[in-house]
CSV table of C-alpha atoms in Angstrom, one decimal:
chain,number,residue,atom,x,y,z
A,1,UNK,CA,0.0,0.0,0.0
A,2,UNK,CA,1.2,3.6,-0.9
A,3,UNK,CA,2.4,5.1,2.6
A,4,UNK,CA,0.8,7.6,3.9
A,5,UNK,CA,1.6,10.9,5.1
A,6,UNK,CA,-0.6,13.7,4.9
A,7,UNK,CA,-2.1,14.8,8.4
A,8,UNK,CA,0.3,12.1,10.1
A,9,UNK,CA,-0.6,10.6,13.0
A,10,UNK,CA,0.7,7.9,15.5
A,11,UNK,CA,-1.6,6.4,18.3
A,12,UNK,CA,0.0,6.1,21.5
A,13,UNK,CA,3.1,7.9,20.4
A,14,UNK,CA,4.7,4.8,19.1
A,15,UNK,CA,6.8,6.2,16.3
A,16,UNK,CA,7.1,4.2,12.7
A,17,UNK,CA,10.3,2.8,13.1
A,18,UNK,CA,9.9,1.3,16.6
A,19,UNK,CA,6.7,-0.5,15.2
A,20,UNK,CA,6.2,-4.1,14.4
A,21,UNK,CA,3.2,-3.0,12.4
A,22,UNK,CA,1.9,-0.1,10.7
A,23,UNK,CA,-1.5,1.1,10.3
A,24,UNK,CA,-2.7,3.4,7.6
A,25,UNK,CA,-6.2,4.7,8.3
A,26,UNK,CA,-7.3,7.0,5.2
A,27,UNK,CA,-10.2,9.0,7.1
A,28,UNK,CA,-10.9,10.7,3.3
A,29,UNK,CA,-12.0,7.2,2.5
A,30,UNK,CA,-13.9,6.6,5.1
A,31,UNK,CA,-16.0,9.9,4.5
A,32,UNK,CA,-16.4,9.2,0.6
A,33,UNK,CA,-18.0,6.0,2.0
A,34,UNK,CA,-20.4,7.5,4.1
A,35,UNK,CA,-21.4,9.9,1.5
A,36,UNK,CA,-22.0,7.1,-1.2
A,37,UNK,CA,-24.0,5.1,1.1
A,38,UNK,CA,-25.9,8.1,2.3
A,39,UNK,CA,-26.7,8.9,-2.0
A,40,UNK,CA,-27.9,4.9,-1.7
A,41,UNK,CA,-30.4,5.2,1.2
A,42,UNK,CA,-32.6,6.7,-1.1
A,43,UNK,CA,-33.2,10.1,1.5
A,44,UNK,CA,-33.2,8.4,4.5
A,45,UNK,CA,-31.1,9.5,7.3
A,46,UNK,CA,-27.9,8.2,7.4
A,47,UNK,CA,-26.3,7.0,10.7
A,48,UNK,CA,-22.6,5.8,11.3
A,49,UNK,CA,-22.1,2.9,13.6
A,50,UNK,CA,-18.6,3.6,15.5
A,51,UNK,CA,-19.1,0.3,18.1
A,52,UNK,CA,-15.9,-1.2,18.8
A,53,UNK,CA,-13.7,1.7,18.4
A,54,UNK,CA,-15.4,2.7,15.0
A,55,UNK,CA,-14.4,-1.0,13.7
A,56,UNK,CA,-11.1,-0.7,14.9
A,57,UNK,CA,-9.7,2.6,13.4
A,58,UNK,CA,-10.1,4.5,16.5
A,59,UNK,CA,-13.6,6.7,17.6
A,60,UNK,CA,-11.5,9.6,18.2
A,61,UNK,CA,-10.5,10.0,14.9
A,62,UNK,CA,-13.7,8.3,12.9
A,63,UNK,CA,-16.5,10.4,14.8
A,64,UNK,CA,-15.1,13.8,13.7
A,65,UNK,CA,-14.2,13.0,10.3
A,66,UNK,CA,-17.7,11.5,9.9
A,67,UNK,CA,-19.0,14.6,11.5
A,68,UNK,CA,-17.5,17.1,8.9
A,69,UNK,CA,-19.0,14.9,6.0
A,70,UNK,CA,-22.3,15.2,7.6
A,71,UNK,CA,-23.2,12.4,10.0
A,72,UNK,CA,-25.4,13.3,12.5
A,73,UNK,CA,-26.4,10.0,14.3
A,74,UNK,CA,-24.2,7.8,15.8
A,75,UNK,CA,-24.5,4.3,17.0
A,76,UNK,CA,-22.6,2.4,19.5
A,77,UNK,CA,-22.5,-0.7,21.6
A,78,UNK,CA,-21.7,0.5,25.0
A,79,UNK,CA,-22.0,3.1,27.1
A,80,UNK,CA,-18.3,4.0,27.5
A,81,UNK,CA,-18.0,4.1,24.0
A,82,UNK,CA,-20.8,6.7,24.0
A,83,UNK,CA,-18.8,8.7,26.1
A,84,UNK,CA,-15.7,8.9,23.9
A,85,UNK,CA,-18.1,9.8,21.2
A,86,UNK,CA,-19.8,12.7,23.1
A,87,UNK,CA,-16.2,14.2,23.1
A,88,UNK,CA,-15.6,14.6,19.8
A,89,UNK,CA,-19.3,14.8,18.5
A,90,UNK,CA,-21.0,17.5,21.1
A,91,UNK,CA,-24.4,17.7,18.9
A,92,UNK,CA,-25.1,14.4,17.5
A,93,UNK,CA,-27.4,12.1,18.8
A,94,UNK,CA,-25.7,9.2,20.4
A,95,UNK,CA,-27.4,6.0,20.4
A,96,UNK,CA,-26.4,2.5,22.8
A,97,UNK,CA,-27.3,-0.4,21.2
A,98,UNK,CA,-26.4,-3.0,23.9
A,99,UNK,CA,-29.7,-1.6,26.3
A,100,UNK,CA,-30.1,0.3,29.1
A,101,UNK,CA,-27.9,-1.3,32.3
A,102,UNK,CA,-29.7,-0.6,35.8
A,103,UNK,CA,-28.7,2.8,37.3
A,104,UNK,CA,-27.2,4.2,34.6
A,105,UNK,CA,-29.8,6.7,33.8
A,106,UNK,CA,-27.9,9.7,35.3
A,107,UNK,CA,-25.0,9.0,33.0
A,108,UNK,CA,-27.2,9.3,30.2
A,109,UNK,CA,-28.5,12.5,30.6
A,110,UNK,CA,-25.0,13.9,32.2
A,111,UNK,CA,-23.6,12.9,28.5
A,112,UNK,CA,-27.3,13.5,26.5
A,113,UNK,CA,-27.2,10.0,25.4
A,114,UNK,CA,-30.2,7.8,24.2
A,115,UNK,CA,-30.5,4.1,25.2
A,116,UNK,CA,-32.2,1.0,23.1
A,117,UNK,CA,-34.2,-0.3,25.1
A,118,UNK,CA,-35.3,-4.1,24.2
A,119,UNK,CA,-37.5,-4.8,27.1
A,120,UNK,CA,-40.0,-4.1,29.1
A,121,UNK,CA,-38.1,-3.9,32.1
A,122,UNK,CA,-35.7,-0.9,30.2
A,123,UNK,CA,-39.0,0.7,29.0
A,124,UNK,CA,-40.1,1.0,32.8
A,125,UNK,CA,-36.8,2.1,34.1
A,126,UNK,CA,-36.1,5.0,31.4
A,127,UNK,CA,-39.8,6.4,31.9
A,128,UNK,CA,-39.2,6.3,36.1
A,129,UNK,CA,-35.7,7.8,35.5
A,130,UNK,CA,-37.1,10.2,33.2
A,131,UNK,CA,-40.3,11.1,35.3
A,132,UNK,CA,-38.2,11.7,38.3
A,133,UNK,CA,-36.0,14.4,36.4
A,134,UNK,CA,-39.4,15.5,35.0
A,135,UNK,CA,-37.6,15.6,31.4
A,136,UNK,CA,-39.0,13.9,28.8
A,137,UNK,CA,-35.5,12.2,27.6
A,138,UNK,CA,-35.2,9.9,23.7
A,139,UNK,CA,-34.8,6.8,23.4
A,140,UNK,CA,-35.3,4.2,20.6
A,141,UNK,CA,-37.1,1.2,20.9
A,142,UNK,CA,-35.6,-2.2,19.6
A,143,UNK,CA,-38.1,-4.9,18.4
A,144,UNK,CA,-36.5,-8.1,17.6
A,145,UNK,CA,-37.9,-9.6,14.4
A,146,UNK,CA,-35.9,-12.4,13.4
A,147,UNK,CA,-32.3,-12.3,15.4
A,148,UNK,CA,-32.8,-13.3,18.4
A,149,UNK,CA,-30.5,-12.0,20.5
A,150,UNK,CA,-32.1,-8.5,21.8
A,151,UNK,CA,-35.0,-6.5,21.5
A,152,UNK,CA,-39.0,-7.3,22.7
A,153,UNK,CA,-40.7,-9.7,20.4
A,154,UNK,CA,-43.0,-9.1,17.5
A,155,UNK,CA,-46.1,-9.8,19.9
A,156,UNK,CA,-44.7,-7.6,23.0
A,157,UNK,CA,-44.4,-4.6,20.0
A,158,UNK,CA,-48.0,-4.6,19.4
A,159,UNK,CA,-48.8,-4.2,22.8
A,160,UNK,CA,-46.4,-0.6,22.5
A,161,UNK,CA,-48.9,1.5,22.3
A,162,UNK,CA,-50.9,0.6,25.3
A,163,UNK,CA,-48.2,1.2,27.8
A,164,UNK,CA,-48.5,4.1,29.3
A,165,UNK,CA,-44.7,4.6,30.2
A,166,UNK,CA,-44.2,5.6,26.8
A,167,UNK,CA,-45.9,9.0,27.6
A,168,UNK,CA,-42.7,9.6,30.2
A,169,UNK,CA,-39.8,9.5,27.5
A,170,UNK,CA,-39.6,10.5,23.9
A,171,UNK,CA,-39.3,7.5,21.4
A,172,UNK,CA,-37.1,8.9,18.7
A,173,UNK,CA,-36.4,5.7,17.0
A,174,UNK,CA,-38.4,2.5,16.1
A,175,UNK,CA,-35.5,0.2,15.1
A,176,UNK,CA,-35.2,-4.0,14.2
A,177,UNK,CA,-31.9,-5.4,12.6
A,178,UNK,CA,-31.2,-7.8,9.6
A,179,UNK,CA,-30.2,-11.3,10.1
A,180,UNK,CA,-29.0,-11.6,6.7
A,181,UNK,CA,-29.5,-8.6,4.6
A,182,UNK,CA,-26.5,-9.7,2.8
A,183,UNK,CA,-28.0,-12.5,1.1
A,184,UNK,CA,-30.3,-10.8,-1.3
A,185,UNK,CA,-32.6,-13.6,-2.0
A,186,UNK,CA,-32.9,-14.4,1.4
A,187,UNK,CA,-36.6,-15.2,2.4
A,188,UNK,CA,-36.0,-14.1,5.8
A,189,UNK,CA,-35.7,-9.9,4.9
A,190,UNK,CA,-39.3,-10.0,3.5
A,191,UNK,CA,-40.2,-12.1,6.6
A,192,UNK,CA,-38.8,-9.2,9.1
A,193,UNK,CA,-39.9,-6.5,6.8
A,194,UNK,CA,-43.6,-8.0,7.6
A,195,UNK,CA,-43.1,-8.3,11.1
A,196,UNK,CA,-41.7,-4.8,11.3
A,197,UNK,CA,-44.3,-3.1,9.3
A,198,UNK,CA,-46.4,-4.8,11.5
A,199,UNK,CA,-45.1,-3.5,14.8
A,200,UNK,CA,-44.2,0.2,12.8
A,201,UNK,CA,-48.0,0.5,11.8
A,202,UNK,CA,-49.2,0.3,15.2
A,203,UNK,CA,-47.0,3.2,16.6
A,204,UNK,CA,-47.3,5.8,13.7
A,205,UNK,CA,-45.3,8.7,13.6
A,206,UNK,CA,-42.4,7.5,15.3
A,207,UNK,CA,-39.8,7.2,12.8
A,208,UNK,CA,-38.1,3.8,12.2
A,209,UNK,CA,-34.6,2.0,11.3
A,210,UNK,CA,-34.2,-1.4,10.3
A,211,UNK,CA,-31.2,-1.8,7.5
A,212,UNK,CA,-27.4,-2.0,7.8
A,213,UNK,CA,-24.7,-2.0,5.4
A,214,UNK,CA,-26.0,-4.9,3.2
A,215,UNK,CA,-30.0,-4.0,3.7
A,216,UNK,CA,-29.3,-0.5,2.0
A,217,UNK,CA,-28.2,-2.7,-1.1
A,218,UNK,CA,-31.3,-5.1,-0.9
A,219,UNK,CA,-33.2,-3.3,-4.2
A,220,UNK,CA,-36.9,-2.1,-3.8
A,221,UNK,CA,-37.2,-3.1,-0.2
A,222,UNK,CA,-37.9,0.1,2.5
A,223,UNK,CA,-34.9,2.0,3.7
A,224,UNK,CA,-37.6,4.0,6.6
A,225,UNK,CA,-36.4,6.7,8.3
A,226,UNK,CA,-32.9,6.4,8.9
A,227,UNK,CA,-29.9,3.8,7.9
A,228,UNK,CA,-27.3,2.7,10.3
A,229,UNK,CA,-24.3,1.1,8.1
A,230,UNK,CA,-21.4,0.3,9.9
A,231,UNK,CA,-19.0,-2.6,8.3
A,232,UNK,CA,-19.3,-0.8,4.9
A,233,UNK,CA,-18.0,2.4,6.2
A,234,UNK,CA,-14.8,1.1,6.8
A,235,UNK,CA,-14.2,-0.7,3.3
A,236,UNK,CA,-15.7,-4.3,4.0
A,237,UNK,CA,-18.1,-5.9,0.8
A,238,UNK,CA,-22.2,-5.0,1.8
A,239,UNK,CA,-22.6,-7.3,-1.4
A,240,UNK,CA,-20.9,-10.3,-1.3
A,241,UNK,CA,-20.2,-12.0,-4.5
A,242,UNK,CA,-20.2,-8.3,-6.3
A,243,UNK,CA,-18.0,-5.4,-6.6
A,244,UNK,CA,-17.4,-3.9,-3.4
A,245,UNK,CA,-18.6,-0.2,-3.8
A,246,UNK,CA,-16.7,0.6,-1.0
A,247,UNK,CA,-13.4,2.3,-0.8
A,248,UNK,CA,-10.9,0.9,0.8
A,249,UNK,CA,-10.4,2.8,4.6
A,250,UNK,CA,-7.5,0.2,6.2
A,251,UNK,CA,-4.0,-0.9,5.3
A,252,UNK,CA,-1.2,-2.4,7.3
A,253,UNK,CA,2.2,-3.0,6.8
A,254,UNK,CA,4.7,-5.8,9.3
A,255,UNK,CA,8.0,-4.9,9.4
A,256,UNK,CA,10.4,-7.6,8.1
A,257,UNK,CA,12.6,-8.3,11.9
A,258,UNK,CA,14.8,-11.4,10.0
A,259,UNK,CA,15.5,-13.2,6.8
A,260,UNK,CA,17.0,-16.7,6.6
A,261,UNK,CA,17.5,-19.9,4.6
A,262,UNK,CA,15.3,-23.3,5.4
A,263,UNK,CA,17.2,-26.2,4.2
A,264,UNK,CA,15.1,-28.7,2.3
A,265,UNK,CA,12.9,-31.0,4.8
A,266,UNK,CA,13.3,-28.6,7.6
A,267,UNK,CA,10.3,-27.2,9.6
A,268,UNK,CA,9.1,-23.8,10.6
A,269,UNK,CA,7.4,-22.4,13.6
A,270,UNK,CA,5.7,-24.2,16.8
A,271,UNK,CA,4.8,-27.3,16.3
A,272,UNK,CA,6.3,-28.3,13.0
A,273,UNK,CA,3.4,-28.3,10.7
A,274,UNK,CA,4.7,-26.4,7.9
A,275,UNK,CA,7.2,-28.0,5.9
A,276,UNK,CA,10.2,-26.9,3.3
A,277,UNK,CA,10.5,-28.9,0.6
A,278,UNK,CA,13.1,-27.7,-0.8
A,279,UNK,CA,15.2,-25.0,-0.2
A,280,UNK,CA,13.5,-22.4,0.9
A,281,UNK,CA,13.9,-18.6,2.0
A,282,UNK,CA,12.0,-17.2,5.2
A,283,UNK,CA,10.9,-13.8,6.4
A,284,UNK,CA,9.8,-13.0,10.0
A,285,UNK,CA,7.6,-10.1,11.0
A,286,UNK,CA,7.3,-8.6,14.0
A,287,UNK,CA,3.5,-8.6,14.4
A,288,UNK,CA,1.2,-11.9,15.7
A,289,UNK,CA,-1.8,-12.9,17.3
A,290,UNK,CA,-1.5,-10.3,20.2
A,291,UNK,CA,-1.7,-7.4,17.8
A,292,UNK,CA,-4.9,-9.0,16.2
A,293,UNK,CA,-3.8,-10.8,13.2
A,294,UNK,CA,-5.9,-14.0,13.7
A,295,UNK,CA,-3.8,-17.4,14.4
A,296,UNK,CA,-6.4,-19.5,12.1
A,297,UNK,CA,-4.3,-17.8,9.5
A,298,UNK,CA,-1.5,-20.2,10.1
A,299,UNK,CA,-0.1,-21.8,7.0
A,300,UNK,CA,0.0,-25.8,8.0
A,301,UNK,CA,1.2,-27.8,5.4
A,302,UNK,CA,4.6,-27.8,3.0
A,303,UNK,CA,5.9,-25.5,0.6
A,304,UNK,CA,4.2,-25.2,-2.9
A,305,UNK,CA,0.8,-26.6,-1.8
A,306,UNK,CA,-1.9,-24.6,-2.4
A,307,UNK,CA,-2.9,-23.4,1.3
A,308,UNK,CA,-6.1,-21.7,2.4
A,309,UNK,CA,-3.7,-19.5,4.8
A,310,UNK,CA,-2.1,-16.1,5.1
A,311,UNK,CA,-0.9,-14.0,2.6
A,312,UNK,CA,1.3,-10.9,2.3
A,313,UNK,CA,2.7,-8.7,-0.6
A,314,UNK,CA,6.8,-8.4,-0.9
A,315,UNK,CA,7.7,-5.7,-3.3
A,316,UNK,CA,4.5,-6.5,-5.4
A,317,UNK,CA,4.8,-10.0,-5.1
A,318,UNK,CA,2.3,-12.5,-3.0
A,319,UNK,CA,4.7,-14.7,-0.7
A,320,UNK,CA,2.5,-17.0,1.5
A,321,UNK,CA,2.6,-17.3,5.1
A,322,UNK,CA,5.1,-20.3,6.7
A,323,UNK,CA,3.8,-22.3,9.6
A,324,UNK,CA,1.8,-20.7,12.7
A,325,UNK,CA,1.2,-17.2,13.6
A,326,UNK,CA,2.8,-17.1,16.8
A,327,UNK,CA,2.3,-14.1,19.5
A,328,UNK,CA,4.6,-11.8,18.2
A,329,UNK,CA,6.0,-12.8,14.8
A,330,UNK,CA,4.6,-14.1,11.1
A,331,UNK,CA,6.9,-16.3,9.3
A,332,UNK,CA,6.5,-16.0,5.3
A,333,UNK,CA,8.1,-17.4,2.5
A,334,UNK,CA,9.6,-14.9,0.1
A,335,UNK,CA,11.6,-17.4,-1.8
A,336,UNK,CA,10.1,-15.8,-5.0
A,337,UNK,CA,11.2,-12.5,-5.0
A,338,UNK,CA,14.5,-11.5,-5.6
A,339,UNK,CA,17.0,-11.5,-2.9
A,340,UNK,CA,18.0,-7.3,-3.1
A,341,UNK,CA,14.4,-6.9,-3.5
A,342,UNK,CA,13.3,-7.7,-0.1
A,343,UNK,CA,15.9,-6.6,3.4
A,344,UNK,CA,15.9,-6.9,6.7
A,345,UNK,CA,13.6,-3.9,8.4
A,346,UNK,CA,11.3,-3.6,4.7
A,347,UNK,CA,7.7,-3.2,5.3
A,348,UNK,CA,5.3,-6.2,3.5
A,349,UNK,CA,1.9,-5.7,3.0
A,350,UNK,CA,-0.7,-7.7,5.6
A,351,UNK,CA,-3.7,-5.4,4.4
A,352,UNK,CA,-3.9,-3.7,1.3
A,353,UNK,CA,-4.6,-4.2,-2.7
A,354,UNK,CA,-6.0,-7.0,-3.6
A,355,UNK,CA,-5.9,-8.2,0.3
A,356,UNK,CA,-8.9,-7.0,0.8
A,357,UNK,CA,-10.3,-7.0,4.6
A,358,UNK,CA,-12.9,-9.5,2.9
A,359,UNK,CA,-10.1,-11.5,1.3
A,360,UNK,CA,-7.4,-11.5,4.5
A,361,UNK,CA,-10.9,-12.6,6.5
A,362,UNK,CA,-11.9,-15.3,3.9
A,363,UNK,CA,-8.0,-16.8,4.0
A,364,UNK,CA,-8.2,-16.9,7.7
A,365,UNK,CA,-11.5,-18.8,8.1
A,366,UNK,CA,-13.4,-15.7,9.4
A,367,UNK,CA,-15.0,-12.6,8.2
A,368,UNK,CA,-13.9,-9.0,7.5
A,369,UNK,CA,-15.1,-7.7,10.9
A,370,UNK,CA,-13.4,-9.6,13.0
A,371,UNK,CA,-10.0,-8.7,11.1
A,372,UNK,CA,-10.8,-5.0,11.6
A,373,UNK,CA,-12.5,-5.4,14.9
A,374,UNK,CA,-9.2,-7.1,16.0
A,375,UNK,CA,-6.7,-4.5,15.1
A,376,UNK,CA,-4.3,-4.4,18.0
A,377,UNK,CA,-2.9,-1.5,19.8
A,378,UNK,CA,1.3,-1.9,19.3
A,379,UNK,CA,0.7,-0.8,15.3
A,380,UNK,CA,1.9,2.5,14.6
A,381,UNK,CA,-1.5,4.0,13.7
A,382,UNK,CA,-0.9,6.7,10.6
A,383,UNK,CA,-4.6,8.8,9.5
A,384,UNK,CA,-4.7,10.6,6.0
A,385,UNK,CA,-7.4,13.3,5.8
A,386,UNK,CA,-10.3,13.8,7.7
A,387,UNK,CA,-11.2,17.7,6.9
A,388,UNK,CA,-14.5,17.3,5.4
């Protein structure tokens, strides 16, 4: 990946070359995305989810740049993370997905936050809490209509607008979430657009949320009142199995620590399980499982097979991962590329061109979030842009 280094950065003050890894954030990027998904949802408001420190590039810097493209609404998972966003973002409206924990109420309003609430149980607590500061606070309601996981059922919804604790709080937001809006075809996304409508129709006027990333893709079907994409923002596929309309927001470099020769039928890494054979020669990177890069990665086999595992890019080339990802240290094989092409403290690519987040996710048997979601804290962190 082309370094970066307008509007340089480094998180933690960990300077570039004392770095195992480096990080390239391109905040312009991640503002272009929000603006083309915002021209997809079709005039519906469009949120930003930042959960998990805005998918691993950092709130601080996300929430601001976000801000100046025009976000407005922000979504996170907990509380804390609301917090941090209230500090860069002193006029949006701050939403916490993960519910409403007993007692926190005052920390709400001291910050002017606004709860989900997925149960009855939050529903009664934010209208006491809100009738005893004799403030009408928001809050969005979350009806679960196919997941699972959070939110008061379909049948609890319809019974909404008969509880009278509704009058002690304002419900800003009617909101339900996709199970799998990325799967166009998918019966399922008519079957929770149903149940939604359903549960909508009986509480009109309140205005309502239901698709993410992917469900601003899915064709004719509603987009409501406001959008909340999160994974696309920051470069991941919201269509599978098509182009990715998104730009690409993340890159990340390892820093080459050591090269050396395998002789033929020797092993590398714990355990043995990859195997040279033939000569081969080796490159070790100073980044590993405890700055995020996931272990399933782990190249287990010998040389030349064709290995669902790692991958990196050495001066242009692809040069497959060697054995296990330890803790701290990668072992590739760079065997193709020509010896005075690749030295010891050279940067190789672990993110970037064709290694996609999709693609690095896919060849280490997970998914694009968790790769991004992951990203660990000893990478020097360098952000381009972010002005508006």
């Amino acid at each position: 990946m082309t370094k970066l280094t307008s509007q340089h950065e480094t998180a933690g003050g960990i300077p570039e070359n004392a770095a195992g890894g480096i990080l390239h954030i391109d905040l312009d990027a991640l503002a272009s995305n929000w603006r083309t998904l915002r021209d997809k949802a079709g005039g519906a408001e469009t949120a930003a989810v930042v959960k998990a420190n805005a998918y691993g590039i950092g709130i601080e810097q996300a929430v601001p740049a976000l801000g100046k493209a025009g976000c407005r609404t922000f979504f996170v998972a907990h509380l804390s993370e609301a917090i941090r966003a209230r500090a860069v973002a002193p006029d949006a409206a701050i939403y916490v997905l993960n519910g409403l924990f007993g007692g926190t109420g005052p920390t709400y309003a001291e910050f002017n936050l606004r709860p989900v609430l997925g149960s009855f149980e939050e529903i009664e607590e934010w209208a006491g809490f809100c009738r005893a500061e004799g403030r009408k606070r928001p809050a969005a309601i979350h009806v679960d209509t196919g997941m699972n996981r959070l939110g008061l059922t379909v049948p609890q919804g319809l019974t909404l607008e008969d509880r009278t604790a509704l009058k002690d709080f304002e419900t800003a937001l009617l909101m339900s979430h996709f199970v799998s809006a990325e799967e166009s075809d998918n019966p399922l996304n008519r079957e929770q657009i149903e149940a939604f409508e359903s549960v909508r129709s009986s509480l009109p006027g309140i205005p309502a949320s239901l698709p993410n990333s992917s469900g601003i893709f899915l064709g004719d079907k509603p987009r409501y009142d406001l959008v909340r994409p999160g994974y696309a923002l920051y470069g991941g596929n919201p269509t599978p199995g098509r182009d990715n309309p998104m730009k690409p927001v993340v890159g990340l470099e390892a820093r080459i620590v050591q090269l050396r020769w395998v002789e033929a039928d020797h092993t590398v890494g714990y355990n043995g399980r990859w195997l040279a054979l033939e000569k081969r020669r080796i490159a070790t990177l100073s980044v590993g499982y405890a700055d995020g890069y996931p272990r399933s990665a782990s190249a287990r086999g010998r040389s030349g097979d064709d290995l669902l595992a790692g991958m990196t890019l050495v001066a242009g080339h692809p040069c497959p991962f060697a054995g296990n990802v330890s803790m701290d240290l990668i072992t590739i094989d760079v065997t193709s590329v020509l010896e005075n092409q690749v030295q010891r403290g050279d940067t190789v690519t672990l993110i970037g061109g064709d290694l996609t987040i999709d693609e690095v996710g896919r060849r280490a048997g997970t998914i694009g979030y968790e790769i991004l979601t992951n990203l660990g804290a000893r990478y020097a962190r360098a952000y381009r842009g972010g002005q508006g």
